[in-house]
Amino acid sequence: MKENNNNRIYILAIVVSLILGVTIVGSTIGIVAVKLRSKNTVNQAITAKEEETSVVSKQNEITPTVAETKAVNYSPDSGCDWASLYYEALSVIDGADKKTCALINLNDDDIPELFISSDEDITRSQLFSISENGLFVRIHDIFAKSTFLYRERTGSCCARSKYDDPAGHFFYKFDGRELTIVTHKTAEEKNKTAEEFDFDTASQPNSISVNAMLRELSQKRQKTQDTAGAYNGSGSELVSTYLSMETEADIGGNKGNVVYRIPQINLGGSDIDRVNREILDQFEGIANRTKETGETTVTLIDYQTYCRNGILSLITTVSTAAPDGFCQTVYNFDIAGQREISNLCLLNSYGYFGSSVEEAFKTYERQKCDKERTTDHTGKTDDYFDKQYQYAVDFFSPFGNQMYFDDSGSLIVFYKERSDTGVAEKNLQAKLQLNNQLKGLVTSE
């Protein structure tokens, strides 16, 4: 009985948060994160409006307030190998034997979305989508206690109440990049959305088993062994500091030091040009305005680089004065090919399968949650820590979450955990050591 009451309270918390207008995300990924940038985990570009701006990781996804940056949004390339990305993501999905899936055309482009539902957890469904340039699987969460319906190529979908009561429906909009819940302040607004949705023209996904979908996707894959080319040059010359600045500024009414180092990649190619422009759009205006006004909310802009196995990894870091105002974004490049690469190509180039990363992450997260279970003295139940583990695993994907290899050969992955409220997310990093047998072994965090 206590277990049922806990479940009711947990579900009620989710419903209340959604009604209040919580945006449901994934990089993210973790699996349907899985906004890890999908470029899924911390996870993941800085997007913004002139009046109200945020730092947002490409997988998925810290949002401290930041001033004056420009929005950057890229649509997937219609020729991208989306079938390979979905295939790899599904091949390591947790609890695949209890899940079904379907390819749907939710928005009006040539790249389908992948809808996944679970017999075990009917309160949640997941939507996989392909992010910018067809490089990454993004993972989104859908509150779907009963029927999921979508209107093809409109970007509009709904989790429909089994009682067919508009008050119990949850409506979403998908712009090709993010899945966002439609917020309502009044019952009249929700009734109007229900009328505009037009349930008569909506469809349910034609779901099949995960194994059947893997067979279908295997016939559509374009390039299954994508790897980076050989590179024997120096990694130190591949990235230079475009702007370096250290000064004192007013930070929320207090004087403090700010340090900015903005990188630029010294390679050719359209992908590199795009990323260089993206980085400048995010950071150059912040630096200039800080210098001009002596005020800022951004205390640090910095970067790291790693160069091994023909791959250049660039990690940008932003810190703000806001609590937990920390964001990192990962870019991985094939140096010889002068192109940005997916996690699939990254792992192929290092000789690891996605399954080894998935196994390592599960072991890591289980050990972490078990340790917290024994050291926590706040009265949290075993069910709480089991849910923490399952959320992190469900919303993690080796092909969705941000990741890179450091100089020691360890794989650094960004991922999400459920917060104590059960809805918001904590952005974390794990350090995984993979051995030569392609099995994951956990090291330190």
Coordinates of C-alpha atoms in Angstrom, one line a residue, residues 39-255:
K39 CA 24.9 17.3 -28.8
N40 CA 22.1 14.3 -25.1
T41 CA 24.8 15.2 -21.8
V42 CA 26.2 18.7 -20.2
N43 CA 24.4 17.8 -22.5
Q44 CA 24.9 19.9 -25.1
A45 CA 24.9 25.5 -27.8
I46 CA 24.1 28.7 -26.2
T47 CA 20.7 29.8 -27.5
A48 CA 19.1 33.1 -26.7
K49 CA 16.8 35.9 -27.4
E50 CA 17.8 39.6 -27.1
E51 CA 15.5 40.2 -24.1
E52 CA 15.7 36.8 -22.4
T53 CA 18.7 34.6 -23.0
S54 CA 20.0 31.3 -21.6
V55 CA 23.1 29.1 -21.7
V56 CA 21.9 25.7 -23.0
S57 CA 24.1 22.7 -23.5
K58 CA 23.7 20.8 -26.8
Q59 CA 22.7 17.4 -25.4
N60 CA 20.9 18.4 -23.3
E61 CA 20.8 21.6 -21.0
I62 CA 21.8 23.8 -18.1
T63 CA 19.9 27.1 -18.3
P64 CA 21.5 29.8 -16.2
T65 CA 20.7 33.4 -17.3
V66 CA 23.2 34.9 -19.6
A67 CA 23.1 38.2 -21.4
E68 CA 23.2 39.1 -25.1
T69 CA 23.9 36.1 -27.3
K70 CA 22.4 35.2 -30.6
A71 CA 20.2 32.2 -31.4
V72 CA 21.9 29.4 -33.4
N73 CA 19.8 26.7 -34.9
Y74 CA 20.6 24.2 -37.6
S75 CA 18.3 21.8 -39.4
P76 CA 19.3 18.2 -40.0
D77 CA 20.8 17.5 -43.4
S78 CA 18.2 15.5 -45.4
G79 CA 21.0 13.2 -46.7
C80 CA 22.2 12.3 -43.2
D81 CA 22.5 8.6 -42.2
W82 CA 19.6 8.8 -39.7
A83 CA 19.0 5.1 -40.0
S84 CA 22.4 4.2 -38.6
L85 CA 22.0 6.6 -35.7
Y86 CA 18.6 5.2 -34.7
Y87 CA 19.9 1.7 -35.3
E88 CA 22.9 2.2 -32.9
A89 CA 20.7 3.9 -30.3
L90 CA 18.1 1.2 -30.3
S91 CA 20.7 -1.6 -30.2
V92 CA 21.8 -0.6 -26.7
I93 CA 18.4 0.6 -25.4
D94 CA 17.6 -0.5 -21.8
G95 CA 14.8 -3.1 -21.5
A96 CA 14.3 -3.4 -25.3
D97 CA 12.3 -6.6 -24.9
K98 CA 9.6 -4.6 -23.1
K99 CA 9.5 -1.7 -25.6
T100 CA 7.9 -1.0 -29.0
C101 CA 8.7 1.7 -31.5
A102 CA 7.6 3.4 -34.7
L103 CA 9.0 5.8 -37.2
I104 CA 6.8 8.8 -37.6
N105 CA 6.9 12.1 -39.5
L106 CA 6.1 14.6 -36.8
N107 CA 7.5 17.7 -38.4
D108 CA 7.7 18.6 -42.1
D109 CA 11.2 17.5 -43.1
D110 CA 12.8 14.4 -44.7
I111 CA 14.0 13.0 -41.4
P112 CA 11.6 10.7 -39.4
E113 CA 11.3 10.7 -35.7
L114 CA 11.5 7.5 -33.6
F115 CA 8.7 7.0 -31.1
I116 CA 9.3 4.5 -28.3
S117 CA 6.8 3.3 -25.7
S118 CA 7.2 0.8 -22.8
D119 CA 4.9 -1.9 -21.5
E120 CA 6.5 -1.5 -18.1
D121 CA 6.1 2.3 -17.7
I122 CA 2.9 3.5 -19.3
T123 CA 3.3 6.9 -17.8
R124 CA 6.1 7.8 -20.1
S125 CA 6.9 7.5 -23.8
Q126 CA 10.0 8.7 -25.6
L127 CA 10.8 10.5 -28.8
F128 CA 14.1 10.2 -30.6
S129 CA 15.0 12.9 -33.1
I130 CA 18.1 13.8 -35.2
S131 CA 19.8 17.1 -34.3
E132 CA 21.8 19.5 -36.4
N133 CA 23.6 18.1 -39.4
G134 CA 22.3 14.6 -38.7
L135 CA 25.1 14.0 -36.2
F136 CA 23.3 13.2 -32.9
V137 CA 20.2 11.5 -31.5
R138 CA 18.3 13.8 -29.3
I139 CA 16.0 12.2 -26.6
H140 CA 12.7 13.7 -25.4
D141 CA 10.3 12.6 -22.6
I142 CA 6.6 12.5 -23.2
F143 CA 4.0 12.2 -20.4
A144 CA 1.7 9.7 -22.0
K145 CA -0.3 7.7 -19.4
S146 CA -2.7 6.5 -22.2
T147 CA -2.9 7.3 -25.9
F148 CA -0.2 9.1 -27.9
L149 CA -1.5 10.9 -31.0
Y150 CA 0.2 13.1 -33.5
R151 CA -0.8 15.1 -36.6
E152 CA 1.6 14.2 -39.4
R153 CA 4.1 16.9 -40.5
T154 CA 2.5 19.6 -38.3
G155 CA 4.8 19.3 -35.3
S156 CA 1.8 18.8 -33.1
C157 CA 1.2 15.8 -30.8
C158 CA -0.8 14.9 -27.7
A159 CA -0.8 12.5 -24.8
R160 CA -4.6 11.9 -24.7
S161 CA -6.4 11.2 -21.4
K162 CA -8.1 7.8 -21.4
Y163 CA -11.2 9.6 -20.1
D164 CA -11.1 11.9 -23.1
D165 CA -11.2 14.9 -20.8
P166 CA -9.3 18.0 -22.1
A167 CA -8.1 18.7 -18.6
G168 CA -6.2 15.5 -18.7
H169 CA -4.6 15.9 -22.2
F170 CA -1.0 17.1 -22.6
F171 CA -0.2 18.9 -25.8
Y172 CA 3.3 19.3 -27.4
K173 CA 4.9 21.2 -30.2
F174 CA 8.0 19.8 -32.0
D175 CA 10.1 22.2 -34.1
G176 CA 12.5 19.6 -35.4
R177 CA 14.9 20.3 -32.5
E178 CA 13.0 20.5 -29.2
L179 CA 9.8 18.9 -28.0
T180 CA 8.0 21.5 -25.8
I181 CA 4.8 21.2 -23.8
V182 CA 2.1 23.7 -24.7
T183 CA 1.4 25.7 -21.5
H184 CA -2.0 26.9 -20.5
K185 CA -3.0 29.4 -17.8
T186 CA -6.7 28.6 -17.9
A187 CA -9.0 25.8 -18.6
E188 CA -10.4 27.8 -21.5
E189 CA -7.0 28.0 -23.1
K190 CA -6.6 24.2 -22.8
N191 CA -10.1 23.6 -24.3
K192 CA -9.2 25.8 -27.2
T193 CA -6.0 23.9 -27.9
A194 CA -7.9 20.6 -27.7
E195 CA -10.3 22.0 -30.3
E196 CA -7.5 23.2 -32.6
F197 CA -5.6 19.9 -32.3
D198 CA -8.3 18.1 -34.4
F199 CA -8.2 14.6 -33.0
D200 CA -10.1 13.2 -36.1
T201 CA -7.1 13.8 -38.3
A202 CA -4.5 12.6 -35.7
S203 CA -2.8 9.2 -35.9
Q204 CA -1.3 6.7 -33.4
P205 CA 2.2 5.4 -34.2
N206 CA 2.1 2.0 -35.9
S207 CA 4.5 0.4 -33.4
I208 CA 6.5 -2.7 -33.8
S209 CA 9.0 -4.6 -31.6
V210 CA 12.5 -3.1 -31.2
N211 CA 14.0 -6.2 -32.9
A212 CA 11.7 -5.7 -35.9
M213 CA 12.7 -2.1 -36.1
L214 CA 16.4 -3.0 -36.0
R215 CA 15.9 -5.3 -39.0
E216 CA 14.0 -2.5 -40.8
L217 CA 16.7 0.1 -40.1
S218 CA 19.6 -2.3 -41.0
Q219 CA 18.3 -2.2 -44.6
K220 CA 18.4 1.6 -44.7
R221 CA 21.8 2.3 -43.2
Q222 CA 24.3 4.1 -45.4
K223 CA 27.6 3.8 -43.7
T224 CA 28.1 1.4 -40.8
Q225 CA 31.8 1.7 -40.2
D226 CA 32.4 5.5 -40.3
T227 CA 35.8 6.3 -38.8
A228 CA 38.2 9.3 -38.7
G229 CA 41.2 9.4 -41.0
A230 CA 44.8 9.1 -39.9
Y231 CA 46.5 12.3 -38.6
N232 CA 50.2 12.4 -37.5
G233 CA 50.6 16.2 -37.0
S234 CA 50.6 18.2 -33.8
G235 CA 47.3 18.8 -32.0
S236 CA 48.6 22.0 -30.4
E237 CA 48.3 23.9 -33.7
L238 CA 44.7 22.9 -34.5
V239 CA 43.0 25.3 -32.2
S240 CA 44.1 28.9 -31.3
T241 CA 42.8 31.5 -29.0
Y242 CA 40.8 34.0 -31.0
L243 CA 40.2 36.4 -28.0
S244 CA 41.8 36.4 -24.6
M245 CA 40.6 38.7 -21.9
E246 CA 41.0 39.0 -18.1
T247 CA 39.5 41.9 -16.3
E248 CA 37.5 43.0 -13.2
A249 CA 33.8 43.6 -13.7
D250 CA 30.6 44.2 -11.8
I251 CA 29.0 40.7 -11.3
G252 CA 25.5 41.1 -9.9
G253 CA 26.5 44.1 -7.8
N254 CA 29.8 42.7 -6.7
K255 CA 33.3 43.3 -8.1

